[in-house]
């Protein structure tokens, strides 16, 4: 699975959009981009995933660049409860292989 | 639908002892993965079970072993515990036919003294 690079930490004001970047320059054509988050003392929570098209669900939007070498997770209106560590993972999904987590980005939403 | 449940939530063991951690997967899920998360780090993949067979293993020694049962629940066994085994152990389940990601439990916090 391809490696990802994320900033160590980010801050965001409550009510504003949080934009979390991820670089995955060695991604292969059959690898998906997954995002998870982990709130303190809980297990990681699935947020969203995509292959090459932009995706949106009730939690977030995922923007993948045309060359697929980077992506951005967007939380449109961050709340204090969105404070968490956010993990960007690239993997091939069809073989149901493991998810390999990096260190993630610690997002702090401030009042 | 029920989520992933892990037991116990906390555990203290002495170095050299053996421990068994348990995981009940989400209803309809046939794949279970186990992860170790040391303090301040991301989860590290231990191994995965699919339909009762090991289906991939991370960089962990053989004293880490597992089982998956016909109802798709799972156990993680660690022998000869070391101080560095102190961590949060996470179980995640999924279904092979689903594109969606894993559902994680809240973990078992193991402390080795």
Short mmCIF file of C-alpha atoms in Angstrom, two decimals:
data_model
loop_
_atom_site.label_atom_id
_atom_site.label_comp_id
_atom_site.label_asym_id
_atom_site.label_seq_id
_atom_site.Cartn_x
_atom_site.Cartn_y
_atom_site.Cartn_z
CA UNK A 1 0.00 0.00 0.00
CA UNK A 2 1.17 3.52 -0.80
CA UNK A 3 2.57 5.77 1.90
CA UNK A 4 0.78 8.94 2.89
CA UNK A 5 2.05 12.22 4.32
CA UNK A 6 -0.09 14.39 6.56
CA UNK A 7 0.61 17.45 8.70
CA UNK A 8 1.15 16.57 12.35
CA UNK A 9 -1.42 19.01 13.65
CA UNK A 10 -3.94 21.65 12.59
CA UNK A 11 -6.30 24.07 14.29
CA UNK A 12 -9.71 25.19 13.11
CA UNK A 13 -12.26 27.66 14.47
CA UNK A 14 -15.62 26.25 15.43
CA UNK A 15 -18.18 26.70 12.64
CA UNK A 16 -15.54 27.11 9.95
CA UNK A 17 -14.53 24.53 7.36
CA UNK A 18 -11.64 22.25 8.28
CA UNK A 19 -9.49 21.24 5.32
CA UNK A 20 -7.13 18.36 6.02
CA UNK A 21 -4.55 17.60 3.32
CA UNK A 22 -2.93 14.29 2.47
CA UNK A 23 -0.16 13.53 0.01
CA UNK A 24 0.00 10.08 -1.60
CA UNK A 25 2.29 10.62 -4.56
CA UNK A 26 3.01 6.89 -5.09
CA UNK A 27 -0.62 5.81 -5.20
CA UNK A 28 -1.43 3.06 -7.70
CA UNK A 29 -4.34 3.09 -10.12
CA UNK A 30 -6.33 0.53 -8.14
CA UNK A 31 -5.78 2.08 -4.70
CA UNK A 32 -8.51 3.95 -2.91
CA UNK A 33 -8.13 6.86 -0.50
CA UNK A 34 -9.75 6.25 2.88
CA UNK A 35 -10.19 8.64 5.78
CA UNK A 36 -10.73 7.64 9.39
CA UNK A 37 -10.74 9.64 12.58
CA UNK A 38 -10.04 8.68 16.16
CA UNK A 39 -11.52 10.61 19.02
CA UNK A 40 -9.62 10.27 22.28
CA UNK A 41 -9.95 6.83 23.90
CA UNK A 42 -12.16 5.45 21.14
CA UNK A 43 -11.55 3.19 18.15
CA UNK A 44 -11.07 4.77 14.71
CA UNK A 45 -14.24 5.76 12.89
CA UNK A 46 -14.71 5.47 9.11
CA UNK A 47 -15.42 8.84 7.47
CA UNK A 48 -15.29 8.51 3.70
CA UNK A 49 -13.40 6.94 0.80
CA UNK A 50 -12.92 7.52 -2.92
CA UNK A 51 -11.01 6.40 -6.00
CA UNK A 52 -10.77 9.40 -8.30
CA UNK A 53 -14.05 11.29 -8.17
CA UNK A 54 -14.90 13.72 -5.42
CA UNK A 55 -17.14 12.20 -2.79
CA UNK A 56 -19.54 13.64 -0.22
CA UNK A 57 -21.50 12.07 2.60
CA UNK A 58 -23.20 13.25 5.76
CA UNK A 59 -19.89 13.65 7.57
CA UNK A 60 -17.48 15.15 5.07
CA UNK A 61 -16.33 15.76 1.50
CA UNK A 62 -13.30 14.20 -0.13
CA UNK A 63 -11.53 16.08 -2.91
CA UNK A 64 -8.98 14.05 -4.91
CA UNK A 65 -6.69 15.83 -7.36
CA UNK A 66 -6.83 14.82 -11.00
CA UNK A 67 -3.41 13.13 -10.82
CA UNK A 68 -4.56 11.41 -7.58
CA UNK A 69 -1.32 12.30 -5.84
CA UNK A 70 -3.06 14.23 -3.10
CA UNK A 71 -6.45 14.66 -1.48
CA UNK A 72 -8.24 16.90 0.99
CA UNK A 73 -10.81 15.96 3.57
CA UNK A 74 -13.26 18.78 4.20
CA UNK A 75 -15.41 19.06 7.32
CA UNK A 76 -17.76 21.87 6.20
CA UNK A 77 -18.76 23.25 9.62
CA UNK A 78 -16.38 21.99 12.27
CA UNK A 79 -17.66 21.53 15.80
CA UNK A 80 -15.79 20.90 19.04
CA UNK A 81 -16.73 17.22 18.71
CA UNK A 82 -14.69 17.01 15.52
CA UNK A 83 -11.50 17.37 17.57
CA UNK A 84 -9.68 14.11 16.81
CA UNK A 85 -6.75 12.50 15.01
CA UNK A 86 -7.54 12.12 11.30
CA UNK A 87 -5.90 9.33 9.30
CA UNK A 88 -5.51 9.22 5.53
CA UNK A 89 -4.92 5.71 4.16
CA UNK A 90 -4.52 4.40 0.63
CA UNK A 91 -5.23 0.76 -0.07
CA UNK A 92 -6.53 -1.73 -2.53
CA UNK A 93 -9.97 -2.66 -1.31
CA UNK A 94 -11.02 -5.66 -3.37
CA UNK A 95 -8.73 -8.09 -1.55
CA UNK A 96 -9.99 -6.88 1.80
CA UNK A 97 -6.45 -6.34 2.98
CA UNK A 98 -5.46 -4.56 6.15
CA UNK A 99 -5.57 -0.83 6.67
CA UNK A 100 -2.12 0.63 7.39
CA UNK A 101 -2.32 3.73 9.57
CA UNK A 102 0.29 6.44 9.77
CA UNK A 103 0.56 9.04 12.53
CA UNK A 104 -2.36 11.12 11.23
CA UNK A 105 -3.23 14.80 11.74
CA UNK A 106 -4.36 15.99 15.13
CA UNK A 107 -7.18 18.47 14.45
CA UNK A 108 -8.14 20.79 17.27
CA UNK A 109 -11.38 22.72 16.84
CA UNK A 110 -11.35 25.86 18.98
CA UNK A 111 -14.34 27.90 20.20
CA UNK B 1 -27.24 -3.44 13.77
CA UNK B 2 -24.85 -4.13 16.62
CA UNK B 3 -21.34 -2.74 16.46
CA UNK B 4 -18.01 -4.30 17.37
CA UNK B 5 -17.63 -5.14 21.04
CA UNK B 6 -14.39 -5.94 22.80
CA UNK B 7 -13.70 -7.41 26.21
CA UNK B 8 -12.33 -6.67 28.66
CA UNK B 9 -12.01 -2.89 28.41
CA UNK B 10 -8.98 -2.74 30.69
CA UNK B 11 -6.51 -5.37 31.83
CA UNK B 12 -3.34 -5.43 33.91
CA UNK B 13 -0.93 -8.34 33.49
CA UNK B 14 2.54 -9.20 34.74
CA UNK B 15 5.51 -9.62 32.41
CA UNK B 16 5.77 -13.23 31.22
CA UNK B 17 2.06 -13.97 31.58
CA UNK B 18 -0.37 -14.81 28.78
CA UNK B 19 -3.48 -12.83 27.84
CA UNK B 20 -6.58 -13.42 25.72
CA UNK B 21 -8.59 -10.54 24.31
CA UNK B 22 -12.01 -11.04 22.75
CA UNK B 23 -13.93 -9.39 19.96
CA UNK B 24 -17.49 -9.78 18.70
CA UNK B 25 -17.74 -8.56 15.15
CA UNK B 26 -20.56 -6.49 13.72
CA UNK B 27 -23.54 -8.48 12.50
CA UNK B 28 -23.03 -9.63 8.90
CA UNK B 29 -19.27 -9.08 8.94
CA UNK B 30 -17.01 -12.05 8.14
CA UNK B 31 -13.57 -10.46 8.46
CA UNK B 32 -11.81 -9.41 11.64
CA UNK B 33 -8.55 -7.47 11.94
CA UNK B 34 -6.55 -6.78 15.07
CA UNK B 35 -4.43 -3.69 15.67
CA UNK B 36 -2.03 -2.58 18.39
CA UNK B 37 -1.90 1.11 19.22
CA UNK B 38 0.87 2.39 21.45
CA UNK B 39 0.39 5.72 23.17
CA UNK B 40 0.67 8.63 20.75
CA UNK B 41 0.97 6.44 17.64
CA UNK B 42 -1.36 5.20 14.92
CA UNK B 43 -2.75 1.66 15.03
CA UNK B 44 -0.37 -1.04 13.80
CA UNK B 45 -1.77 -4.06 11.96
CA UNK B 46 -1.29 -7.39 13.75
CA UNK B 47 -3.28 -9.83 11.62
CA UNK B 48 -6.55 -10.42 9.88
CA UNK B 49 -8.94 -13.40 9.88
CA UNK B 50 -11.35 -14.16 7.08
CA UNK B 51 -13.78 -17.05 7.44
CA UNK B 52 -11.71 -18.57 10.27
CA UNK B 53 -8.39 -18.48 8.37
CA UNK B 54 -5.51 -16.05 8.89
CA UNK B 55 -5.54 -13.74 5.89
CA UNK B 56 -2.53 -11.53 6.37
CA UNK B 57 -0.14 -10.66 9.15
CA UNK B 58 1.84 -7.60 10.13
CA UNK B 59 5.31 -7.42 11.64
CA UNK B 60 4.50 -9.10 14.95
CA UNK B 61 6.22 -12.14 16.49
CA UNK B 62 4.56 -15.58 16.68
CA UNK B 63 3.70 -15.10 20.33
CA UNK B 64 0.85 -12.99 18.96
CA UNK B 65 -1.75 -15.45 17.72
CA UNK B 66 -5.42 -15.44 16.98
CA UNK B 67 -8.56 -17.37 16.28
CA UNK B 68 -11.79 -16.68 14.48
CA UNK B 69 -14.88 -18.70 15.31
CA UNK B 70 -17.78 -19.84 13.08
CA UNK B 71 -19.87 -16.91 14.31
CA UNK B 72 -16.98 -14.64 13.16
CA UNK B 73 -16.07 -13.54 16.66
CA UNK B 74 -12.35 -13.55 17.36
CA UNK B 75 -9.65 -13.84 19.98
CA UNK B 76 -6.18 -12.34 20.19
CA UNK B 77 -3.71 -14.27 22.33
CA UNK B 78 -0.38 -12.90 23.46
CA UNK B 79 2.12 -15.19 25.19
CA UNK B 80 5.17 -14.26 27.27
CA UNK B 81 4.03 -10.68 27.74
CA UNK B 82 6.65 -7.95 27.58
CA UNK B 83 6.47 -4.41 28.96
CA UNK B 84 6.32 -3.06 25.38
CA UNK B 85 3.10 -4.98 24.79
CA UNK B 86 1.34 -2.34 26.87
CA UNK B 87 -1.03 -0.70 24.39
CA UNK B 88 -4.60 -0.29 23.22
CA UNK B 89 -5.66 -3.37 21.23
CA UNK B 90 -8.28 -2.67 18.62
CA UNK B 91 -10.50 -5.10 16.77
CA UNK B 92 -12.13 -4.14 13.47
CA UNK B 93 -14.65 -6.05 11.40
CA UNK B 94 -15.74 -5.79 7.80
CA UNK B 95 -17.51 -7.72 5.08
CA UNK B 96 -15.65 -8.80 2.00
CA UNK B 97 -18.39 -7.73 -0.34
CA UNK B 98 -18.54 -4.21 1.02
CA UNK B 99 -16.46 -1.30 -0.21
CA UNK B 100 -17.03 0.55 3.03
CA UNK B 101 -14.28 0.63 5.58
CA UNK B 102 -13.88 -1.23 8.80
CA UNK B 103 -15.96 -0.86 11.95
CA UNK B 104 -13.73 -0.63 15.00
CA UNK B 105 -14.41 -1.51 18.59
CA UNK B 106 -13.39 0.77 21.44
CA UNK B 107 -10.43 -1.44 22.28
CA UNK B 108 -8.87 -3.19 25.24
CA UNK B 109 -6.28 -1.23 27.20
CA UNK B 110 -3.57 -3.70 28.25
CA UNK B 111 -0.98 -2.71 30.82
CA UNK B 112 1.98 -5.02 31.42
CA UNK B 113 3.84 -4.44 34.67
#
